[in-house]
Amino acid sequence: MGQSEAEIKHHKIFNKAYDFTKADEIKEMGLYPYFKPLQATDGNTVQIDGREVIMAGSNNYLGLTNDPRTIKAAQDVLKVYGTGCTGSRYLNGTLDLHLELEEKLAKFMGKESCVLFSTGYQTNEGSIQTIAGRNDLIFSDRDNHACIVVGTQASNAKTIRYRHNDIEHLRSLMAKSDPDAGKIIVTDGVFSMSGVIAKVPELVKVAKEFGAGLYLDDAHAIGVIGEGGRGSASVFDLTDEVDLISGTFSKSFASLGGFLVGDREIIEYIRHHSPAHIFSASMPPANVATVLKSLEILQEEPWRLKRLEEISDYMRTELKNLGFNVWSSQTPIIPVVIGDMFDCFRFWKDLFEAGVYSNAVVPPAVPQGQALLRTSYMATHTDEQLDRILEAFRKVGIKHGIIDNNGS
Ligand SMILES: Cc1ncc(COP(=O)(O)O)c(C=O)c1O
């Protein structure tokens, strides 16, 4: 018998939402670390709950979000173009600023052409969906970012996932696949949780062996690593061997948006076929101007990349010396493994109370039992701030029994 109207509180489709109580439970325990509203920030520090804490969980790698020059560049264009484009690039939403940025990025990356998207997420989702079609095969690293996963799901191609950074596994899967199918290998250039760099030389080799295209998502690599900040392929001097490289503006470039570079024909095809590009409004002018200024600063102030590398090495070494497990981080993303999810939330809270903001990352974003605090660093962090972060980790680590008293 059906339920009476009075008994039906909501439609069945919404059961999953009404049954989702986990976030409320964690909030009641006073341990919920997400969606914390920042009340103000100067980049290195943030005001939260009326207190100032050091930001050790931002992707603002070059420290440009609060630079007076990027702020002025954004302000200046507001007067010329207004606040938004109110349409997609295809129709009314292309500004001369967008074309200038595409040209400068293609040149910077040493590729023929560039297409902008309104976020990095849309860049990968929209490009992968478009370039891999029916009868094609996508070979995707199991630890790839969610936007790549969604792009592979949205495409009509078949996706084959290989074990994280495991080139032998990739090769064996490629060897078993249809030799006549169009193929592309897609991977994060730097993995966003571990800070590990993809094995670009081996990927280039295997791509050549099986006649596959190679696509790198360099969201955490461009403006961070490689020659002049040109990303993961550039670390190995292999940019010419990689077909498509994507980047984001939400990290080193202090803004919002994303881009893809590659051969002119491939970029033109994506520009004319990607739903994420065609059916979504273009980057607002202030965002574009911020990126143009950030790109200029990146090239004029090489000290930022140097400092970023130096302080990342310093923090990795010191966290390891204290006794923390930082996985195999190679970049400014340095995870600190705590283990149990609730222990991780408690650690996060104590660290926050000790004046340091980090990001709690729990399964399924990381394997079960490997909940971690994702820390990341920026060129503008002062030595004193870095040492305060380390001291907070030392104290909280000892309190929680993650490290022992000998951590020095
Ligand atoms: C590897 C990777 N790709 C893409 C993105 C998406 O970038 P955006 O923030 O510009 O949407 C992110 C952001 O978290 C990322 O970590």
Short mmCIF file of C-alpha atoms and ligand atoms in Angstrom, two decimals:
data_model
loop_
_atom_site.label_atom_id
_atom_site.label_comp_id
_atom_site.label_asym_id
_atom_site.label_seq_id
_atom_site.Cartn_x
_atom_site.Cartn_y
_atom_site.Cartn_z
CA MET A 1 0.00 0.00 0.00
CA GLY A 2 1.20 3.50 -0.84
CA GLN A 3 1.90 6.03 1.89
CA SER A 4 -0.66 8.74 2.56
CA GLU A 5 0.26 12.23 1.51
CA ALA A 6 0.73 13.22 5.16
CA GLU A 7 3.24 10.39 5.67
CA ILE A 8 5.37 11.37 2.69
CA LYS A 9 7.80 13.98 3.96
CA HIS A 10 9.65 14.29 0.68
CA HIS A 11 10.07 12.57 -2.65
CA LYS A 12 12.14 9.40 -2.79
CA ILE A 13 14.75 11.03 -5.01
CA PHE A 14 15.71 13.23 -2.04
CA ASN A 15 16.20 10.37 0.46
CA LYS A 16 19.96 10.47 0.03
CA ALA A 17 20.02 14.13 1.04
CA TYR A 18 17.76 13.67 4.07
CA ASP A 19 19.82 10.62 5.09
CA PHE A 20 23.10 12.56 4.86
CA THR A 21 23.80 13.45 8.49
CA LYS A 22 27.55 13.03 8.69
CA ALA A 23 28.42 16.70 8.32
CA ASP A 24 25.91 17.69 11.03
CA GLU A 25 27.28 15.01 13.37
CA ILE A 26 30.85 16.25 12.92
CA LYS A 27 29.67 19.83 13.44
CA GLU A 28 27.98 18.80 16.70
CA MET A 29 31.26 17.29 17.84
CA GLY A 30 32.85 20.70 17.20
CA LEU A 31 35.29 19.19 14.71
CA TYR A 32 33.98 20.34 11.34
CA PRO A 33 36.87 21.96 9.41
CA TYR A 34 35.16 22.92 6.14
CA PHE A 35 33.59 26.04 4.64
CA LYS A 36 35.27 28.26 7.25
CA PRO A 37 34.49 31.86 6.26
CA LEU A 38 37.56 34.05 5.91
CA GLN A 39 36.75 37.57 7.05
CA ALA A 40 39.83 39.20 5.53
CA THR A 41 43.25 38.20 4.25
CA ASP A 42 46.56 39.70 3.24
CA GLY A 43 47.53 36.42 1.53
CA ASN A 44 49.91 35.02 4.14
CA THR A 45 47.47 35.38 7.03
CA VAL A 46 43.69 35.15 7.24
CA GLN A 47 41.11 36.42 9.73
CA ILE A 48 38.76 33.65 10.83
CA ASP A 49 36.37 33.83 13.80
CA GLY A 50 37.92 37.22 14.55
CA ARG A 51 41.42 35.72 14.92
CA GLU A 52 44.44 36.00 12.69
CA VAL A 53 46.01 32.70 11.64
CA ILE A 54 48.81 31.84 9.21
CA MET A 55 47.53 30.43 5.93
CA ALA A 56 49.33 27.15 5.26
CA GLY A 57 46.68 25.69 3.01
CA SER A 58 46.36 28.01 0.06
CA ASN A 59 47.34 27.50 -3.58
CA ASN A 60 48.45 31.12 -3.80
CA TYR A 61 51.96 29.83 -4.62
CA LEU A 62 53.49 33.09 -5.81
CA GLY A 63 51.68 35.15 -3.16
CA LEU A 64 50.10 37.43 -5.77
CA THR A 65 46.45 37.57 -4.64
CA ASN A 66 47.09 40.66 -2.52
CA ASP A 67 49.92 42.21 -4.47
CA PRO A 68 49.15 45.92 -5.05
CA ARG A 69 49.97 45.48 -8.76
CA THR A 70 47.46 42.68 -9.38
CA ILE A 71 44.81 44.57 -7.41
CA LYS A 72 45.42 47.73 -9.44
CA ALA A 73 45.35 45.80 -12.74
CA ALA A 74 41.95 44.36 -11.79
CA GLN A 75 40.62 47.76 -10.69
CA ASP A 76 41.79 49.53 -13.85
CA VAL A 77 39.91 47.28 -16.28
CA LEU A 78 36.66 47.50 -14.33
CA LYS A 79 36.28 51.06 -15.58
CA VAL A 80 36.77 50.03 -19.21
CA TYR A 81 34.85 46.75 -19.47
CA GLY A 82 32.59 46.62 -16.40
CA THR A 83 32.28 43.71 -14.01
CA GLY A 84 31.23 40.78 -16.20
CA CYS A 85 31.05 39.52 -19.79
CA THR A 86 27.48 38.15 -19.55
CA GLY A 87 28.01 35.67 -22.35
CA SER A 88 30.28 32.97 -23.70
CA ARG A 89 33.42 33.51 -25.71
CA TYR A 90 31.59 32.18 -28.76
CA LEU A 91 29.07 34.99 -28.80
CA ASN A 92 29.23 38.30 -26.94
CA GLY A 93 31.86 37.34 -24.31
CA THR A 94 35.19 37.75 -26.11
CA LEU A 95 37.24 40.78 -25.04
CA ASP A 96 40.50 41.91 -26.59
CA LEU A 97 41.96 41.07 -23.15
CA HIS A 98 41.05 37.38 -23.60
CA LEU A 99 42.89 37.29 -26.94
CA GLU A 100 45.90 39.05 -25.46
CA LEU A 101 46.06 36.52 -22.63
CA GLU A 102 45.70 33.53 -25.00
CA GLU A 103 48.50 34.85 -27.16
CA LYS A 104 50.81 35.53 -24.21
CA LEU A 105 50.17 32.15 -22.60
CA ALA A 106 50.77 30.21 -25.82
CA LYS A 107 54.06 32.08 -26.22
CA PHE A 108 55.02 31.58 -22.56
CA MET A 109 54.32 27.84 -22.75
CA GLY A 110 56.06 27.46 -26.14
CA LYS A 111 52.93 26.11 -27.87
CA GLU A 112 51.10 27.28 -30.99
CA SER A 113 47.74 28.11 -29.50
CA CYS A 114 45.77 28.61 -26.32
CA VAL A 115 42.10 28.56 -25.34
CA LEU A 116 40.76 30.01 -22.08
CA PHE A 117 37.97 28.53 -19.97
CA SER A 118 36.20 30.08 -17.01
CA THR A 119 37.71 27.68 -14.45
CA GLY A 120 40.47 25.09 -14.40
CA TYR A 121 37.80 22.49 -13.67
CA GLN A 122 35.94 23.39 -16.85
CA THR A 123 39.20 23.39 -18.81
CA ASN A 124 39.89 19.73 -18.14
CA GLU A 125 36.31 18.55 -18.06
CA GLY A 126 35.51 20.41 -21.28
CA SER A 127 38.69 19.57 -23.19
CA ILE A 128 38.84 15.85 -22.39
CA GLN A 129 35.16 15.37 -23.12
CA THR A 130 35.65 17.02 -26.50
CA ILE A 131 38.92 15.56 -27.72
CA ALA A 132 38.14 11.92 -26.81
CA GLY A 133 35.16 10.69 -28.83
CA ARG A 134 33.37 7.47 -29.70
CA ASN A 135 35.78 4.53 -30.30
CA ASP A 136 38.67 6.41 -28.65
CA LEU A 137 40.46 5.26 -25.50
CA ILE A 138 41.44 7.45 -22.53
CA PHE A 139 44.17 6.14 -20.23
CA SER A 140 43.76 7.97 -16.94
CA ASP A 141 45.88 7.85 -13.76
CA ARG A 142 43.77 6.60 -10.84
CA ASP A 143 44.74 9.61 -8.71
CA ASN A 144 43.76 12.20 -11.31
CA HIS A 145 41.80 15.26 -10.21
CA ALA A 146 38.01 15.04 -10.11
CA CYS A 147 37.59 17.34 -13.13
CA ILE A 148 39.55 14.89 -15.28
CA VAL A 149 37.42 12.02 -14.00
CA VAL A 150 34.24 13.95 -14.82
CA GLY A 151 35.65 14.82 -18.27
CA THR A 152 36.29 11.15 -18.99
CA GLN A 153 32.76 10.27 -17.83
CA ALA A 154 31.23 12.97 -19.99
CA SER A 155 33.10 11.79 -23.09
CA ASN A 156 31.88 9.03 -25.40
CA ALA A 157 35.29 7.38 -25.24
CA LYS A 158 36.13 4.35 -23.13
CA THR A 159 38.26 5.13 -20.07
CA ILE A 160 40.93 2.76 -18.78
CA ARG A 161 42.40 3.71 -15.41
CA TYR A 162 45.96 2.77 -14.56
CA ARG A 163 47.53 2.50 -11.10
CA HIS A 164 48.87 5.81 -9.81
CA ASN A 165 52.12 6.78 -11.55
CA ASP A 166 52.62 3.10 -12.49
CA ILE A 167 54.04 3.18 -16.01
CA GLU A 168 54.40 -0.60 -16.28
CA HIS A 169 50.71 -0.98 -15.49
CA LEU A 170 49.88 1.69 -18.07
CA ARG A 171 52.05 -0.04 -20.67
CA SER A 172 50.43 -3.42 -20.04
CA LEU A 173 46.93 -1.91 -20.39
CA MET A 174 47.92 -0.11 -23.58
CA ALA A 175 49.46 -3.29 -25.01
CA LYS A 176 46.14 -5.10 -24.49
CA SER A 177 44.05 -2.34 -26.05
CA ASP A 178 42.75 -2.03 -29.61
CA PRO A 179 45.78 -0.98 -31.72
CA ASP A 180 43.53 0.92 -34.12
CA ALA A 181 41.73 3.07 -31.53
CA GLY A 182 42.60 6.74 -31.03
CA LYS A 183 44.34 6.99 -27.66
CA ILE A 184 45.22 9.66 -25.13
CA ILE A 185 47.02 9.44 -21.79
CA VAL A 186 45.75 11.97 -19.24
CA THR A 187 47.47 12.75 -15.96
CA ASP A 188 47.91 15.46 -13.36
CA GLY A 189 51.35 17.01 -13.92
CA VAL A 190 51.59 17.49 -10.15
CA PHE A 191 49.17 15.46 -8.04
CA SER A 192 47.10 17.80 -5.94
CA MET A 193 47.09 15.87 -2.66
CA SER A 194 50.57 14.34 -2.62
CA GLY A 195 52.61 17.02 -4.38
CA VAL A 196 54.22 14.29 -6.53
CA ILE A 197 55.35 15.11 -10.09
CA ALA A 198 54.13 12.83 -12.90
CA LYS A 199 56.76 10.66 -14.59
CA VAL A 200 56.73 12.73 -17.75
CA PRO A 201 59.76 11.12 -19.51
CA GLU A 202 58.29 7.62 -19.14
CA LEU A 203 54.83 8.87 -20.17
CA VAL A 204 56.26 10.46 -23.30
CA LYS A 205 57.99 7.18 -24.15
CA VAL A 206 54.95 4.99 -23.66
CA ALA A 207 52.72 7.47 -25.53
CA LYS A 208 55.09 7.28 -28.50
CA GLU A 209 55.29 3.50 -28.33
CA PHE A 210 51.51 3.15 -28.66
CA GLY A 211 50.77 6.19 -30.84
CA ALA A 212 48.85 7.97 -28.09
CA GLY A 213 48.41 11.67 -27.36
CA LEU A 214 49.61 12.97 -23.97
CA TYR A 215 47.63 15.46 -21.86
CA LEU A 216 49.02 17.02 -18.66
CA ASP A 217 46.89 18.88 -16.12
CA ASP A 218 49.46 21.34 -14.77
CA ALA A 219 47.16 23.17 -12.34
CA HIS A 220 49.77 22.83 -9.56
CA ALA A 221 52.78 23.01 -11.86
CA ILE A 222 52.58 26.12 -14.05
CA GLY A 223 53.84 29.08 -12.04
CA VAL A 224 55.36 26.61 -9.60
CA ILE A 225 57.93 24.27 -11.18
CA GLY A 226 59.92 23.92 -14.41
CA GLU A 227 61.97 26.49 -16.30
CA GLY A 228 60.56 29.90 -15.37
CA GLY A 229 57.46 28.14 -13.97
CA ARG A 230 56.52 26.43 -17.24
CA GLY A 231 55.31 23.30 -15.52
CA SER A 232 55.92 19.58 -15.22
CA ALA A 233 57.01 18.82 -18.80
CA SER A 234 59.46 21.69 -18.63
CA VAL A 235 61.12 20.13 -15.55
CA PHE A 236 62.31 17.40 -17.94
CA ASP A 237 62.74 19.70 -20.97
CA LEU A 238 59.94 17.79 -22.71
CA THR A 239 57.31 20.45 -23.41
CA ASP A 240 57.61 19.80 -27.18
CA GLU A 241 56.79 16.12 -26.64
CA VAL A 242 53.52 16.74 -24.78
CA ASP A 243 50.46 17.37 -26.95
CA LEU A 244 48.20 19.26 -24.56
CA ILE A 245 48.95 21.08 -21.31
CA SER A 246 46.27 22.67 -19.14
CA GLY A 247 46.65 25.19 -16.36
CA THR A 248 44.52 27.10 -13.90
CA PHE A 249 44.43 30.74 -12.82
CA SER A 250 43.11 29.90 -9.35
CA LYS A 251 46.52 29.12 -7.93
CA SER A 252 49.79 30.85 -8.96
CA PHE A 253 47.92 33.32 -11.17
CA ALA A 254 45.88 34.70 -8.26
CA SER A 255 42.58 34.77 -10.14
CA LEU A 256 39.94 32.39 -11.51
CA GLY A 257 39.87 30.63 -14.88
CA GLY A 258 41.89 28.08 -16.82
CA PHE A 259 43.60 27.40 -20.14
CA LEU A 260 44.75 24.72 -22.52
CA VAL A 261 47.73 24.98 -24.90
CA GLY A 262 48.69 22.81 -27.86
CA ASP A 263 48.76 22.67 -31.66
CA ARG A 264 46.59 25.25 -33.38
CA GLU A 265 44.25 22.72 -35.01
CA ILE A 266 43.54 20.87 -31.75
CA ILE A 267 42.90 24.09 -29.84
CA GLU A 268 40.63 25.40 -32.62
CA TYR A 269 38.66 22.15 -32.56
CA ILE A 270 38.17 22.39 -28.79
CA ARG A 271 37.28 26.08 -29.05
CA HIS A 272 34.50 25.23 -31.50
CA HIS A 273 33.21 22.02 -29.90
CA SER A 274 33.67 22.07 -26.13
CA PRO A 275 30.30 22.63 -24.36
CA ALA A 276 32.12 23.99 -21.28
CA HIS A 277 33.65 26.67 -23.48
CA ILE A 278 30.70 27.46 -25.70
CA PHE A 279 27.86 27.33 -23.19
CA SER A 280 29.41 29.11 -20.21
CA ALA A 281 30.16 32.81 -19.75
CA SER A 282 33.75 33.91 -20.25
CA MET A 283 36.23 35.04 -17.61
CA PRO A 284 35.33 38.49 -16.22
CA PRO A 285 37.72 41.28 -17.24
CA ALA A 286 39.17 41.84 -13.76
CA ASN A 287 40.11 38.14 -13.60
CA VAL A 288 41.85 38.32 -17.00
CA ALA A 289 43.74 41.49 -16.09
CA THR A 290 44.91 39.86 -12.84
CA VAL A 291 46.33 36.92 -14.79
CA LEU A 292 48.04 39.19 -17.33
CA LYS A 293 49.73 41.07 -14.47
CA SER A 294 50.63 37.85 -12.62
CA LEU A 295 52.20 36.41 -15.78
CA GLU A 296 54.27 39.58 -16.12
CA ILE A 297 55.37 39.44 -12.47
CA LEU A 298 56.19 35.71 -12.75
CA GLN A 299 58.61 36.53 -15.58
CA GLU A 300 60.05 39.69 -14.05
CA GLU A 301 60.59 38.34 -10.54
CA PRO A 302 62.25 34.92 -10.79
CA TRP A 303 63.06 35.16 -7.06
CA ARG A 304 59.48 34.04 -6.34
CA LEU A 305 59.96 30.59 -7.92
CA LYS A 306 63.36 30.24 -6.31
CA ARG A 307 62.05 31.12 -2.87
CA LEU A 308 59.06 28.81 -3.34
CA GLU A 309 61.38 25.91 -4.10
CA GLU A 310 63.70 26.74 -1.21
CA ILE A 311 60.98 27.07 1.40
CA SER A 312 59.22 23.93 0.14
CA ASP A 313 62.47 21.99 0.57
CA TYR A 314 62.90 23.54 4.01
CA MET A 315 59.37 22.68 5.19
CA ARG A 316 59.54 19.14 3.79
CA THR A 317 62.86 18.50 5.49
CA GLU A 318 61.80 20.02 8.80
CA LEU A 319 58.43 18.24 8.92
CA LYS A 320 60.23 14.97 8.17
CA ASN A 321 62.82 15.72 10.85
CA LEU A 322 60.01 16.24 13.34
CA GLY A 323 58.90 12.71 12.51
CA PHE A 324 55.89 13.39 10.26
CA ASN A 325 55.03 11.28 7.22
CA VAL A 326 54.91 13.64 4.24
CA TRP A 327 54.50 10.93 1.59
CA SER A 328 56.74 11.57 -1.44
CA SER A 329 56.02 15.27 -1.89
CA GLN A 330 58.30 17.03 -4.41
CA THR A 331 56.60 20.42 -4.61
CA PRO A 332 55.10 23.15 -2.35
CA ILE A 333 52.20 20.75 -1.64
CA ILE A 334 53.27 18.92 1.50
CA PRO A 335 50.79 16.45 3.01
CA VAL A 336 51.11 15.55 6.69
CA VAL A 337 49.57 12.12 7.21
CA ILE A 338 47.53 11.73 10.41
CA GLY A 339 45.65 8.45 9.73
CA ASP A 340 42.16 8.18 11.19
CA MET A 341 39.61 10.71 9.94
CA PHE A 342 38.49 11.89 13.39
CA ASP A 343 42.08 12.12 14.61
CA CYS A 344 42.73 14.26 11.55
CA PHE A 345 39.82 16.61 12.41
CA ARG A 346 41.07 16.88 16.02
CA PHE A 347 44.58 17.62 14.82
CA TRP A 348 43.23 20.22 12.38
CA LYS A 349 41.33 21.94 15.20
CA ASP A 350 44.29 22.07 17.57
CA LEU A 351 46.53 23.33 14.78
CA PHE A 352 43.98 26.02 13.99
CA GLU A 353 43.87 27.01 17.64
CA ALA A 354 47.66 27.16 17.58
CA GLY A 355 47.34 29.76 14.79
CA VAL A 356 47.79 27.71 11.61
CA TYR A 357 45.24 27.07 8.87
CA SER A 358 45.66 23.83 6.92
CA ASN A 359 43.29 21.62 4.91
CA ALA A 360 41.90 18.38 6.30
CA VAL A 361 41.67 15.80 3.51
CA VAL A 362 39.82 12.58 4.27
CA PRO A 363 38.67 9.50 2.32
CA PRO A 364 37.62 9.11 -0.45
CA ALA A 365 39.98 11.93 -1.53
CA VAL A 366 42.79 9.89 0.08
CA PRO A 367 42.97 6.13 0.86
CA GLN A 368 41.26 4.80 4.03
CA GLY A 369 43.41 5.32 7.11
CA GLN A 370 45.49 8.00 5.38
CA ALA A 371 43.56 11.12 6.35
CA LEU A 372 45.96 14.02 6.14
CA LEU A 373 46.50 17.71 6.54
CA ARG A 374 47.38 19.18 3.18
CA THR A 375 49.81 22.03 3.68
CA SER A 376 51.07 24.26 0.90
CA TYR A 377 53.41 27.19 0.82
CA MET A 378 53.83 30.50 -0.94
CA ALA A 379 56.83 32.55 -1.99
CA THR A 380 55.75 35.37 0.32
CA HIS A 381 55.66 33.33 3.56
CA THR A 382 58.26 34.83 5.90
CA ASP A 383 60.87 32.66 7.61
CA GLU A 384 59.25 33.56 10.91
CA GLN A 385 55.83 32.39 9.70
CA LEU A 386 57.30 29.11 8.47
CA ASP A 387 58.94 28.48 11.83
CA ARG A 388 55.67 29.28 13.62
CA ILE A 389 53.94 26.69 11.42
CA LEU A 390 56.60 24.12 12.30
CA GLU A 391 56.36 24.90 16.01
CA ALA A 392 52.58 24.48 15.92
CA PHE A 393 52.95 21.13 14.13
CA ARG A 394 55.56 20.04 16.69
CA LYS A 395 53.38 20.88 19.68
CA VAL A 396 50.16 19.42 18.27
CA GLY A 397 52.00 16.39 16.85
CA ILE A 398 53.38 15.52 20.29
CA LYS A 399 50.02 16.13 21.99
CA HIS A 400 48.32 13.73 19.56
CA GLY A 401 51.07 11.12 19.72
CA ILE A 402 51.76 11.41 15.98
CA ILE A 403 55.39 12.27 16.70
CA ASP A 404 57.34 11.67 19.86
CA ASN A 405 59.09 14.11 22.15
CA ASN A 406 62.35 13.52 20.33
CA GLY A 407 60.99 15.31 17.28
CA SER A 408 63.50 18.11 17.08
C1 LIG B 1 44.91 19.07 -10.44
C2 LIG B 1 43.82 20.08 -10.53
N1 LIG B 1 43.24 20.30 -11.72
C3 LIG B 1 42.26 21.21 -11.86
C4 LIG B 1 41.80 21.94 -10.79
C5 LIG B 1 40.66 22.90 -10.98
O1 LIG B 1 41.09 24.20 -10.99
P1 LIG B 1 40.10 25.43 -10.72
O2 LIG B 1 40.19 25.75 -9.28
O3 LIG B 1 40.65 26.50 -11.59
O4 LIG B 1 38.73 25.02 -11.14
C6 LIG B 1 42.39 21.77 -9.55
C7 LIG B 1 41.93 22.59 -8.40
O5 LIG B 1 41.78 22.16 -7.32
C8 LIG B 1 43.40 20.81 -9.41
O6 LIG B 1 43.97 20.58 -8.21
#
